[in-house]
């Protein structure tokens, strides 16, 4: 596999774009050899859903589009980033038990930590922000080639 693979898509800040973002990233992961039923694929789809939803809901119409980038580096780690043009950084909100929303960043932090990854939020040169997650690619932690780990995952019930 190549040392560096990238896929990127820019979508309108519309709720319908969340599923398009998820499909784009899942398609890239599948193209790079990760089966759709792999645990990492499920985790990435959920993270992308939360990040894209945040980009749509919390930019208050000030970001007409958002961009989703996914990068695989040396079969070791996958980077997922969602960039919008709104300058306000996301904040962790106290989520009341009855509250229907406000837990997205908490979910993302938990999933990222659970996978041994990291979450970063950084400003863009244009005045917006990128919320990015880095996760280990299957096989990176074990030293086994990704193809071996992925093949074994396909055989598990």
mmCIF file of N, CA and C in Angstrom, residues 3-141:
data_model
loop_
_atom_site.group_PDB
_atom_site.id
_atom_site.type_symbol
_atom_site.label_atom_id
_atom_site.label_comp_id
_atom_site.label_asym_id
_atom_site.label_seq_id
_atom_site.Cartn_x
_atom_site.Cartn_y
_atom_site.Cartn_z
ATOM 1 N N UNK A 3 2.407 5.013 0.866
ATOM 2 C CA UNK A 3 2.749 5.656 2.132
ATOM 3 C C UNK A 3 1.691 6.641 2.599
ATOM 4 N N UNK A 4 0.939 7.193 1.655
ATOM 5 C CA UNK A 4 0.029 8.278 2.001
ATOM 6 C C UNK A 4 -1.149 8.261 1.020
ATOM 7 N N UNK A 5 -2.348 8.017 1.533
ATOM 8 C CA UNK A 5 -3.557 8.042 0.715
ATOM 9 C C UNK A 5 -4.498 9.094 1.265
ATOM 10 N N UNK A 6 -5.161 9.823 0.380
ATOM 11 C CA UNK A 6 -6.068 10.887 0.809
ATOM 12 C C UNK A 6 -7.374 10.828 0.041
ATOM 13 N N UNK A 7 -8.436 11.249 0.719
ATOM 14 C CA UNK A 7 -9.733 11.447 0.079
ATOM 15 C C UNK A 7 -10.373 12.648 0.752
ATOM 16 N N UNK A 8 -11.000 13.501 -0.055
ATOM 17 C CA UNK A 8 -11.576 14.729 0.471
ATOM 18 C C UNK A 8 -12.867 15.044 -0.266
ATOM 19 N N UNK A 9 -13.814 15.619 0.445
ATOM 20 C CA UNK A 9 -15.055 16.059 -0.177
ATOM 21 C C UNK A 9 -15.537 17.315 0.542
ATOM 22 N N UNK A 10 -16.053 18.269 -0.232
ATOM 23 C CA UNK A 10 -16.660 19.473 0.335
ATOM 24 C C UNK A 10 -18.151 19.394 0.063
ATOM 25 N N UNK A 11 -18.918 19.612 1.120
ATOM 26 C CA UNK A 11 -20.367 19.449 1.059
ATOM 27 C C UNK A 11 -21.069 20.696 1.580
ATOM 28 N N UNK A 12 -22.309 20.924 1.151
ATOM 29 C CA UNK A 12 -23.067 22.058 1.690
ATOM 30 C C UNK A 12 -23.424 21.816 3.156
ATOM 31 N N UNK A 13 -23.477 22.877 3.927
ATOM 32 C CA UNK A 13 -23.852 22.770 5.350
ATOM 33 C C UNK A 13 -25.354 22.555 5.446
ATOM 34 N N UNK A 14 -25.728 21.338 5.193
ATOM 35 C CA UNK A 14 -27.121 20.935 5.166
ATOM 36 C C UNK A 14 -27.215 19.574 5.856
ATOM 37 N N UNK A 15 -28.273 19.313 6.619
ATOM 38 C CA UNK A 15 -28.379 18.017 7.299
ATOM 39 C C UNK A 15 -28.238 16.808 6.368
ATOM 40 N N UNK A 16 -28.677 16.930 5.122
ATOM 41 C CA UNK A 16 -28.558 15.814 4.182
ATOM 42 C C UNK A 16 -27.102 15.477 3.870
ATOM 43 N N UNK A 17 -26.198 16.405 4.095
ATOM 44 C CA UNK A 17 -24.781 16.182 3.803
ATOM 45 C C UNK A 17 -24.106 15.260 4.808
ATOM 46 N N UNK A 18 -24.712 15.074 5.968
ATOM 47 C CA UNK A 18 -24.093 14.206 6.985
ATOM 48 C C UNK A 18 -23.966 12.781 6.458
ATOM 49 N N UNK A 19 -25.017 12.251 5.865
ATOM 50 C CA UNK A 19 -24.935 10.887 5.334
ATOM 51 C C UNK A 19 -23.970 10.811 4.150
ATOM 52 N N UNK A 20 -23.893 11.867 3.351
ATOM 53 C CA UNK A 20 -22.932 11.896 2.239
ATOM 54 C C UNK A 20 -21.497 11.876 2.762
ATOM 55 N N UNK A 21 -21.240 12.594 3.845
ATOM 56 C CA UNK A 21 -19.905 12.603 4.462
ATOM 57 C C UNK A 21 -19.544 11.212 4.969
ATOM 58 N N UNK A 22 -20.491 10.579 5.640
ATOM 59 C CA UNK A 22 -20.278 9.228 6.170
ATOM 60 C C UNK A 22 -19.988 8.256 5.026
ATOM 61 N N UNK A 23 -20.777 8.318 3.963
ATOM 62 C CA UNK A 23 -20.591 7.409 2.821
ATOM 63 C C UNK A 23 -19.249 7.642 2.134
ATOM 64 N N UNK A 24 -18.850 8.915 2.019
ATOM 65 C CA UNK A 24 -17.569 9.237 1.393
ATOM 66 C C UNK A 24 -16.407 8.592 2.161
ATOM 67 N N UNK A 25 -16.416 8.751 3.462
ATOM 68 C CA UNK A 25 -15.320 8.207 4.278
ATOM 69 C C UNK A 25 -15.358 6.681 4.280
ATOM 70 N N UNK A 26 -16.530 6.093 4.414
ATOM 71 C CA UNK A 26 -16.639 4.628 4.396
ATOM 72 C C UNK A 26 -16.150 4.079 3.055
ATOM 73 N N UNK A 27 -16.461 4.772 1.968
ATOM 74 C CA UNK A 27 -15.993 4.352 0.654
ATOM 75 C C UNK A 27 -14.481 4.403 0.536
ATOM 76 N N UNK A 28 -13.883 5.457 1.066
ATOM 77 C CA UNK A 28 -12.417 5.571 1.037
ATOM 78 C C UNK A 28 -11.776 4.454 1.849
ATOM 79 N N UNK A 29 -12.311 4.191 3.037
ATOM 80 C CA UNK A 29 -11.747 3.125 3.882
ATOM 81 C C UNK A 29 -11.862 1.769 3.193
ATOM 82 N N UNK A 30 -12.999 1.517 2.543
ATOM 83 C CA UNK A 30 -13.182 0.254 1.825
ATOM 84 C C UNK A 30 -12.190 0.144 0.662
ATOM 85 N N UNK A 31 -11.998 1.253 -0.045
ATOM 86 C CA UNK A 31 -11.034 1.267 -1.157
ATOM 87 C C UNK A 31 -9.622 0.967 -0.659
ATOM 88 N N UNK A 32 -9.330 1.364 0.557
ATOM 89 C CA UNK A 32 -8.000 1.140 1.129
ATOM 90 C C UNK A 32 -7.882 -0.209 1.834
ATOM 91 N N UNK A 33 -8.940 -1.033 1.763
ATOM 92 C CA UNK A 33 -8.855 -2.397 2.264
ATOM 93 C C UNK A 33 -9.547 -2.668 3.580
ATOM 94 N N UNK A 34 -10.216 -1.695 4.167
ATOM 95 C CA UNK A 34 -10.895 -1.930 5.436
ATOM 96 C C UNK A 34 -12.322 -2.396 5.155
ATOM 97 N N UNK A 35 -12.690 -3.598 5.631
ATOM 98 C CA UNK A 35 -14.041 -4.088 5.357
ATOM 99 C C UNK A 35 -15.107 -3.229 6.042
ATOM 100 N N UNK A 36 -16.267 -3.074 5.406
ATOM 101 C CA UNK A 36 -17.322 -2.226 5.963
ATOM 102 C C UNK A 36 -17.817 -2.689 7.329
ATOM 103 N N UNK A 37 -17.642 -3.981 7.644
ATOM 104 C CA UNK A 37 -18.112 -4.478 8.930
ATOM 105 C C UNK A 37 -17.020 -4.461 10.008
ATOM 106 N N UNK A 38 -15.852 -3.903 9.715
ATOM 107 C CA UNK A 38 -14.776 -3.802 10.700
ATOM 108 C C UNK A 38 -15.152 -2.797 11.787
ATOM 109 N N UNK A 39 -14.722 -3.070 12.995
ATOM 110 C CA UNK A 39 -15.033 -2.189 14.123
ATOM 111 C C UNK A 39 -14.529 -0.763 13.879
ATOM 112 N N UNK A 40 -13.331 -0.629 13.307
ATOM 113 C CA UNK A 40 -12.800 0.708 13.024
ATOM 114 C C UNK A 40 -13.704 1.460 12.052
ATOM 115 N N UNK A 41 -14.250 0.766 11.079
ATOM 116 C CA UNK A 41 -15.135 1.420 10.110
ATOM 117 C C UNK A 41 -16.387 1.955 10.815
ATOM 118 N N UNK A 42 -16.955 1.168 11.706
ATOM 119 C CA UNK A 42 -18.124 1.626 12.471
ATOM 120 C C UNK A 42 -17.773 2.851 13.309
ATOM 121 N N UNK A 43 -16.624 2.800 13.961
ATOM 122 C CA UNK A 43 -16.185 3.914 14.801
ATOM 123 C C UNK A 43 -15.987 5.178 13.969
ATOM 124 N N UNK A 44 -15.327 5.038 12.843
ATOM 125 C CA UNK A 44 -15.074 6.198 11.982
ATOM 126 C C UNK A 44 -16.388 6.763 11.453
ATOM 127 N N UNK A 45 -17.313 5.907 11.061
ATOM 128 C CA UNK A 45 -18.612 6.405 10.572
ATOM 129 C C UNK A 45 -19.325 7.209 11.649
ATOM 130 N N UNK A 46 -19.294 6.736 12.886
ATOM 131 C CA UNK A 46 -19.939 7.469 13.973
ATOM 132 C C UNK A 46 -19.231 8.799 14.232
ATOM 133 N N UNK A 47 -17.916 8.796 14.245
ATOM 134 C CA UNK A 47 -17.157 10.034 14.450
ATOM 135 C C UNK A 47 -17.455 11.033 13.340
ATOM 136 N N UNK A 48 -17.460 10.577 12.097
ATOM 137 C CA UNK A 48 -17.759 11.476 10.974
ATOM 138 C C UNK A 48 -19.180 12.014 11.093
ATOM 139 N N UNK A 49 -20.109 11.170 11.484
ATOM 140 C CA UNK A 49 -21.493 11.635 11.666
ATOM 141 C C UNK A 49 -21.567 12.755 12.685
ATOM 142 N N UNK A 50 -20.897 12.583 13.804
ATOM 143 C CA UNK A 50 -20.925 13.594 14.859
ATOM 144 C C UNK A 50 -20.227 14.876 14.416
ATOM 145 N N UNK A 51 -19.056 14.739 13.788
ATOM 146 C CA UNK A 51 -18.322 15.928 13.346
ATOM 147 C C UNK A 51 -19.085 16.691 12.268
ATOM 148 N N UNK A 52 -19.649 15.968 11.312
ATOM 149 C CA UNK A 52 -20.405 16.624 10.233
ATOM 150 C C UNK A 52 -21.677 17.274 10.795
ATOM 151 N N UNK A 53 -22.348 16.598 11.702
ATOM 152 C CA UNK A 53 -23.542 17.172 12.332
ATOM 153 C C UNK A 53 -23.190 18.458 13.060
ATOM 154 N N UNK A 54 -22.077 18.446 13.784
ATOM 155 C CA UNK A 54 -21.638 19.663 14.477
ATOM 156 C C UNK A 54 -21.353 20.783 13.482
ATOM 157 N N UNK A 55 -20.708 20.446 12.366
ATOM 158 C CA UNK A 55 -20.386 21.461 11.359
ATOM 159 C C UNK A 55 -21.658 22.071 10.771
ATOM 160 N N UNK A 56 -22.697 21.284 10.643
ATOM 161 C CA UNK A 56 -23.965 21.774 10.089
ATOM 162 C C UNK A 56 -24.748 22.558 11.145
ATOM 163 N N UNK A 57 -24.869 22.004 12.344
ATOM 164 C CA UNK A 57 -25.742 22.597 13.359
ATOM 165 C C UNK A 57 -25.154 23.794 14.083
ATOM 166 N N UNK A 58 -23.871 23.799 14.317
ATOM 167 C CA UNK A 58 -23.294 24.801 15.213
ATOM 168 C C UNK A 58 -22.555 25.933 14.527
ATOM 169 N N UNK A 59 -22.649 26.012 13.205
ATOM 170 C CA UNK A 59 -22.004 27.130 12.518
ATOM 171 C C UNK A 59 -22.992 28.255 12.248
ATOM 172 N N UNK A 60 -24.246 28.032 12.631
ATOM 173 C CA UNK A 60 -25.276 29.072 12.565
ATOM 174 C C UNK A 60 -25.340 29.744 11.195
ATOM 175 N N UNK A 61 -25.226 28.957 10.138
ATOM 176 C CA UNK A 61 -25.321 29.500 8.790
ATOM 177 C C UNK A 61 -24.114 30.306 8.349
ATOM 178 N N UNK A 62 -23.070 30.398 9.179
ATOM 179 C CA UNK A 62 -21.886 31.190 8.830
ATOM 180 C C UNK A 62 -20.846 30.389 8.055
ATOM 181 N N UNK A 63 -21.101 29.117 7.865
ATOM 182 C CA UNK A 63 -20.209 28.293 7.063
ATOM 183 C C UNK A 63 -21.076 27.586 6.028
ATOM 184 N N UNK A 64 -21.104 28.072 4.793
ATOM 185 C CA UNK A 64 -21.991 27.487 3.792
ATOM 186 C C UNK A 64 -21.608 26.060 3.389
ATOM 187 N N UNK A 65 -20.360 25.682 3.636
ATOM 188 C CA UNK A 65 -19.895 24.332 3.316
ATOM 189 C C UNK A 65 -19.008 23.831 4.446
ATOM 190 N N UNK A 66 -18.742 22.534 4.414
ATOM 191 C CA UNK A 66 -17.721 21.944 5.279
ATOM 192 C C UNK A 66 -16.983 20.900 4.452
ATOM 193 N N UNK A 67 -15.750 20.637 4.843
ATOM 194 C CA UNK A 67 -14.909 19.688 4.112
ATOM 195 C C UNK A 67 -14.539 18.533 5.023
ATOM 196 N N UNK A 68 -14.621 17.339 4.483
ATOM 197 C CA UNK A 68 -14.235 16.129 5.211
ATOM 198 C C UNK A 68 -12.999 15.561 4.512
ATOM 199 N N UNK A 69 -11.942 15.391 5.281
ATOM 200 C CA UNK A 69 -10.701 14.804 4.776
ATOM 201 C C UNK A 69 -10.435 13.512 5.527
ATOM 202 N N UNK A 70 -9.977 12.512 4.805
ATOM 203 C CA UNK A 70 -9.523 11.278 5.429
ATOM 204 C C UNK A 70 -8.184 10.929 4.787
ATOM 205 N N UNK A 71 -7.213 10.620 5.646
ATOM 206 C CA UNK A 71 -5.848 10.364 5.191
ATOM 207 C C UNK A 71 -5.331 9.106 5.883
ATOM 208 N N UNK A 72 -4.779 8.196 5.115
ATOM 209 C CA UNK A 72 -4.122 7.008 5.662
ATOM 210 C C UNK A 72 -2.626 7.199 5.499
ATOM 211 N N UNK A 73 -1.900 7.130 6.611
ATOM 212 C CA UNK A 73 -0.455 7.358 6.606
ATOM 213 C C UNK A 73 0.269 6.052 6.915
ATOM 214 N N UNK A 74 1.025 5.565 5.936
ATOM 215 C CA UNK A 74 1.902 4.395 6.065
ATOM 216 C C UNK A 74 1.249 3.188 6.735
ATOM 217 N N UNK A 75 -0.024 2.934 6.451
ATOM 218 C CA UNK A 75 -0.721 1.796 7.071
ATOM 219 C C UNK A 75 -0.581 1.802 8.591
ATOM 220 N N UNK A 76 -0.386 2.975 9.176
ATOM 221 C CA UNK A 76 -0.209 3.068 10.624
ATOM 222 C C UNK A 76 -1.340 3.815 11.307
ATOM 223 N N UNK A 77 -1.818 4.878 10.663
ATOM 224 C CA UNK A 77 -2.855 5.681 11.310
ATOM 225 C C UNK A 77 -3.723 6.350 10.253
ATOM 226 N N UNK A 78 -4.954 6.574 10.659
ATOM 227 C CA UNK A 78 -5.901 7.241 9.784
ATOM 228 C C UNK A 78 -6.308 8.553 10.448
ATOM 229 N N UNK A 79 -6.284 9.616 9.663
ATOM 230 C CA UNK A 79 -6.684 10.944 10.127
ATOM 231 C C UNK A 79 -8.030 11.269 9.502
ATOM 232 N N UNK A 80 -8.952 11.751 10.310
ATOM 233 C CA UNK A 80 -10.241 12.215 9.833
ATOM 234 C C UNK A 80 -10.399 13.642 10.310
ATOM 235 N N UNK A 81 -10.668 14.554 9.397
ATOM 236 C CA UNK A 81 -10.834 15.952 9.780
ATOM 237 C C UNK A 81 -12.057 16.554 9.123
ATOM 238 N N UNK A 82 -12.766 17.380 9.872
ATOM 239 C CA UNK A 82 -13.892 18.132 9.337
ATOM 240 C C UNK A 82 -13.583 19.607 9.551
ATOM 241 N N UNK A 83 -13.599 20.351 8.455
ATOM 242 C CA UNK A 83 -13.243 21.770 8.476
ATOM 243 C C UNK A 83 -14.451 22.592 8.067
ATOM 244 N N UNK A 84 -14.699 23.661 8.828
ATOM 245 C CA UNK A 84 -15.736 24.621 8.444
ATOM 246 C C UNK A 84 -15.163 26.023 8.587
ATOM 247 N N UNK A 85 -15.900 27.008 8.127
ATOM 248 C CA UNK A 85 -15.374 28.376 8.139
ATOM 249 C C UNK A 85 -15.868 29.220 9.309
ATOM 250 N N UNK A 86 -16.541 28.597 10.264
ATOM 251 C CA UNK A 86 -16.998 29.332 11.441
ATOM 252 C C UNK A 86 -15.840 29.411 12.444
ATOM 253 N N UNK A 87 -15.568 30.599 13.009
ATOM 254 C CA UNK A 87 -14.404 30.750 13.880
ATOM 255 C C UNK A 87 -14.561 30.153 15.283
ATOM 256 N N UNK A 88 -15.789 29.948 15.737
ATOM 257 C CA UNK A 88 -15.975 29.474 17.108
ATOM 258 C C UNK A 88 -15.603 28.002 17.246
ATOM 259 N N UNK A 89 -14.755 27.713 18.231
ATOM 260 C CA UNK A 89 -14.365 26.334 18.512
ATOM 261 C C UNK A 89 -15.485 25.647 19.283
ATOM 262 N N UNK A 90 -15.625 24.330 19.099
ATOM 263 C CA UNK A 90 -16.643 23.616 19.870
ATOM 264 C C UNK A 90 -16.278 23.600 21.343
ATOM 265 N N UNK A 91 -17.313 23.590 22.167
ATOM 266 C CA UNK A 91 -17.117 23.534 23.612
ATOM 267 C C UNK A 91 -17.853 22.341 24.161
ATOM 268 N N UNK A 92 -17.260 21.746 25.181
ATOM 269 C CA UNK A 92 -17.921 20.646 25.860
ATOM 270 C C UNK A 92 -19.017 21.242 26.725
ATOM 271 N N UNK A 93 -20.245 20.845 26.443
ATOM 272 C CA UNK A 93 -21.380 21.366 27.186
ATOM 273 C C UNK A 93 -21.823 20.351 28.219
ATOM 274 N N UNK A 94 -22.312 20.843 29.367
ATOM 275 C CA UNK A 94 -22.891 19.890 30.320
ATOM 276 C C UNK A 94 -24.194 19.367 29.716
ATOM 277 N N UNK A 95 -24.297 18.068 29.592
ATOM 278 C CA UNK A 95 -25.477 17.469 28.972
ATOM 279 C C UNK A 95 -26.427 16.988 30.058
ATOM 280 N N UNK A 96 -27.601 17.575 30.086
ATOM 281 C CA UNK A 96 -28.629 17.146 31.020
ATOM 282 C C UNK A 96 -29.171 15.798 30.562
ATOM 283 N N UNK A 97 -29.668 15.026 31.502
ATOM 284 C CA UNK A 97 -30.183 13.703 31.182
ATOM 285 C C UNK A 97 -31.305 13.785 30.150
ATOM 286 N N UNK A 98 -32.143 14.798 30.249
ATOM 287 C CA UNK A 98 -33.275 14.934 29.342
ATOM 288 C C UNK A 98 -32.884 15.551 28.002
ATOM 289 N N UNK A 99 -31.702 16.073 27.879
ATOM 290 C CA UNK A 99 -31.277 16.796 26.680
ATOM 291 C C UNK A 99 -31.091 15.844 25.499
ATOM 292 N N UNK A 100 -31.602 16.237 24.334
ATOM 293 C CA UNK A 100 -31.504 15.405 23.139
ATOM 294 C C UNK A 100 -30.197 15.600 22.378
ATOM 295 N N UNK A 101 -29.491 16.686 22.619
ATOM 296 C CA UNK A 101 -28.252 16.935 21.891
ATOM 297 C C UNK A 101 -27.213 17.497 22.844
ATOM 298 N N UNK A 102 -26.029 17.824 22.308
ATOM 299 C CA UNK A 102 -24.971 18.392 23.133
ATOM 300 C C UNK A 102 -23.936 17.395 23.590
ATOM 301 N N UNK A 103 -24.061 16.151 23.148
ATOM 302 C CA UNK A 103 -23.115 15.119 23.579
ATOM 303 C C UNK A 103 -22.123 14.708 22.495
ATOM 304 N N UNK A 104 -22.200 15.332 21.314
ATOM 305 C CA UNK A 104 -21.373 14.911 20.183
ATOM 306 C C UNK A 104 -19.890 14.903 20.469
ATOM 307 N N UNK A 105 -19.377 15.990 21.017
ATOM 308 C CA UNK A 105 -17.937 16.064 21.289
ATOM 309 C C UNK A 105 -17.533 15.079 22.383
ATOM 310 N N UNK A 106 -18.392 14.853 23.342
ATOM 311 C CA UNK A 106 -18.118 13.866 24.391
ATOM 312 C C UNK A 106 -18.013 12.474 23.764
ATOM 313 N N UNK A 107 -18.935 12.158 22.871
ATOM 314 C CA UNK A 107 -18.908 10.865 22.187
ATOM 315 C C UNK A 107 -17.635 10.718 21.364
ATOM 316 N N UNK A 108 -17.276 11.762 20.641
ATOM 317 C CA UNK A 108 -16.071 11.722 19.813
ATOM 318 C C UNK A 108 -14.833 11.517 20.681
ATOM 319 N N UNK A 109 -14.731 12.261 21.776
ATOM 320 C CA UNK A 109 -13.577 12.105 22.680
ATOM 321 C C UNK A 109 -13.500 10.686 23.228
ATOM 322 N N UNK A 110 -14.633 10.137 23.630
ATOM 323 C CA UNK A 110 -14.655 8.799 24.207
ATOM 324 C C UNK A 110 -14.238 7.757 23.172
ATOM 325 N N UNK A 111 -14.832 7.806 21.974
ATOM 326 C CA UNK A 111 -14.494 6.847 20.924
ATOM 327 C C UNK A 111 -13.019 6.941 20.541
ATOM 328 N N UNK A 112 -12.523 8.157 20.441
ATOM 329 C CA UNK A 112 -11.122 8.366 20.073
ATOM 330 C C UNK A 112 -10.194 7.777 21.127
ATOM 331 N N UNK A 113 -10.476 8.060 22.386
ATOM 332 C CA UNK A 113 -9.649 7.518 23.477
ATOM 333 C C UNK A 113 -9.745 5.998 23.531
ATOM 334 N N UNK A 114 -10.936 5.466 23.335
ATOM 335 C CA UNK A 114 -11.152 4.018 23.372
ATOM 336 C C UNK A 114 -10.314 3.297 22.319
ATOM 337 N N UNK A 115 -10.097 3.950 21.180
ATOM 338 C CA UNK A 115 -9.316 3.356 20.088
ATOM 339 C C UNK A 115 -7.817 3.634 20.217
ATOM 340 N N UNK A 116 -7.428 4.424 21.217
ATOM 341 C CA UNK A 116 -6.022 4.776 21.357
ATOM 342 C C UNK A 116 -5.610 5.917 20.445
ATOM 343 N N UNK A 117 -6.568 6.739 20.076
ATOM 344 C CA UNK A 117 -6.287 7.857 19.178
ATOM 345 C C UNK A 117 -6.227 9.177 19.915
ATOM 346 N N UNK A 118 -6.295 10.255 19.136
ATOM 347 C CA UNK A 118 -6.297 11.584 19.748
ATOM 348 C C UNK A 118 -7.164 12.532 18.932
ATOM 349 N N UNK A 119 -7.674 13.526 19.611
ATOM 350 C CA UNK A 119 -8.536 14.537 19.019
ATOM 351 C C UNK A 119 -7.827 15.873 19.113
ATOM 352 N N UNK A 120 -7.870 16.630 18.006
ATOM 353 C CA UNK A 120 -7.286 17.975 18.010
ATOM 354 C C UNK A 120 -8.228 18.936 17.311
ATOM 355 N N UNK A 121 -8.245 20.147 17.803
ATOM 356 C CA UNK A 121 -9.013 21.213 17.172
ATOM 357 C C UNK A 121 -8.029 22.338 16.901
ATOM 358 N N UNK A 122 -7.992 22.778 15.650
ATOM 359 C CA UNK A 122 -7.026 23.825 15.299
ATOM 360 C C UNK A 122 -7.677 24.832 14.356
ATOM 361 N N UNK A 123 -7.227 26.073 14.445
ATOM 362 C CA UNK A 123 -7.770 27.097 13.531
ATOM 363 C C UNK A 123 -7.206 26.907 12.125
ATOM 364 N N UNK A 124 -7.965 27.376 11.144
ATOM 365 C CA UNK A 124 -7.477 27.381 9.770
ATOM 366 C C UNK A 124 -6.955 28.778 9.444
ATOM 367 N N UNK A 125 -6.181 28.888 8.391
ATOM 368 C CA UNK A 125 -5.664 30.202 7.967
ATOM 369 C C UNK A 125 -6.797 31.146 7.575
ATOM 370 N N UNK A 126 -7.891 30.571 7.108
ATOM 371 C CA UNK A 126 -9.019 31.373 6.639
ATOM 372 C C UNK A 126 -9.929 31.848 7.767
ATOM 373 N N UNK A 127 -9.643 31.454 8.999
ATOM 374 C CA UNK A 127 -10.439 31.900 10.134
ATOM 375 C C UNK A 127 -11.450 30.895 10.647
ATOM 376 N N UNK A 128 -11.489 29.726 10.060
ATOM 377 C CA UNK A 128 -12.390 28.678 10.539
ATOM 378 C C UNK A 128 -11.665 27.731 11.474
ATOM 379 N N UNK A 129 -12.067 26.478 11.444
ATOM 380 C CA UNK A 129 -11.434 25.476 12.306
ATOM 381 C C UNK A 129 -11.521 24.101 11.678
ATOM 382 N N UNK A 130 -10.630 23.230 12.116
ATOM 383 C CA UNK A 130 -10.664 21.815 11.760
ATOM 384 C C UNK A 130 -10.711 21.020 13.045
ATOM 385 N N UNK A 131 -11.670 20.122 13.126
ATOM 386 C CA UNK A 131 -11.732 19.167 14.231
ATOM 387 C C UNK A 131 -11.234 17.856 13.638
ATOM 388 N N UNK A 132 -10.127 17.358 14.173
ATOM 389 C CA UNK A 132 -9.463 16.197 13.575
ATOM 390 C C UNK A 132 -9.255 15.094 14.597
ATOM 391 N N UNK A 133 -9.404 13.885 14.118
ATOM 392 C CA UNK A 133 -9.196 12.690 14.931
ATOM 393 C C UNK A 133 -8.145 11.843 14.233
ATOM 394 N N UNK A 134 -7.240 11.299 15.016
ATOM 395 C CA UNK A 134 -6.235 10.372 14.501
ATOM 396 C C UNK A 134 -6.423 9.053 15.230
ATOM 397 N N UNK A 135 -6.550 7.970 14.457
ATOM 398 C CA UNK A 135 -6.768 6.636 15.028
ATOM 399 C C UNK A 135 -5.750 5.663 14.460
ATOM 400 N N UNK A 136 -5.359 4.659 15.244
ATOM 401 C CA UNK A 136 -4.462 3.641 14.697
ATOM 402 C C UNK A 136 -5.169 2.821 13.627
ATOM 403 N N UNK A 137 -4.452 2.476 12.576
ATOM 404 C CA UNK A 137 -4.980 1.630 11.507
ATOM 405 C C UNK A 137 -4.811 0.177 11.939
ATOM 406 N N UNK A 138 -5.721 -0.721 11.597
ATOM 407 C CA UNK A 138 -5.583 -2.131 12.006
ATOM 408 C C UNK A 138 -4.214 -2.688 11.616
ATOM 409 N N UNK A 139 -3.577 -3.349 12.558
ATOM 410 C CA UNK A 139 -2.264 -3.936 12.322
ATOM 411 C C UNK A 139 -1.124 -3.065 12.793
ATOM 412 N N UNK A 140 -1.353 -1.754 12.944
ATOM 413 C CA UNK A 140 -0.268 -0.851 13.333
ATOM 414 C C UNK A 140 0.236 -1.161 14.734
ATOM 415 N N UNK A 141 -0.669 -1.433 15.670
ATOM 416 C CA UNK A 141 -0.263 -1.679 17.057
ATOM 417 C C UNK A 141 0.360 -3.061 17.220
#
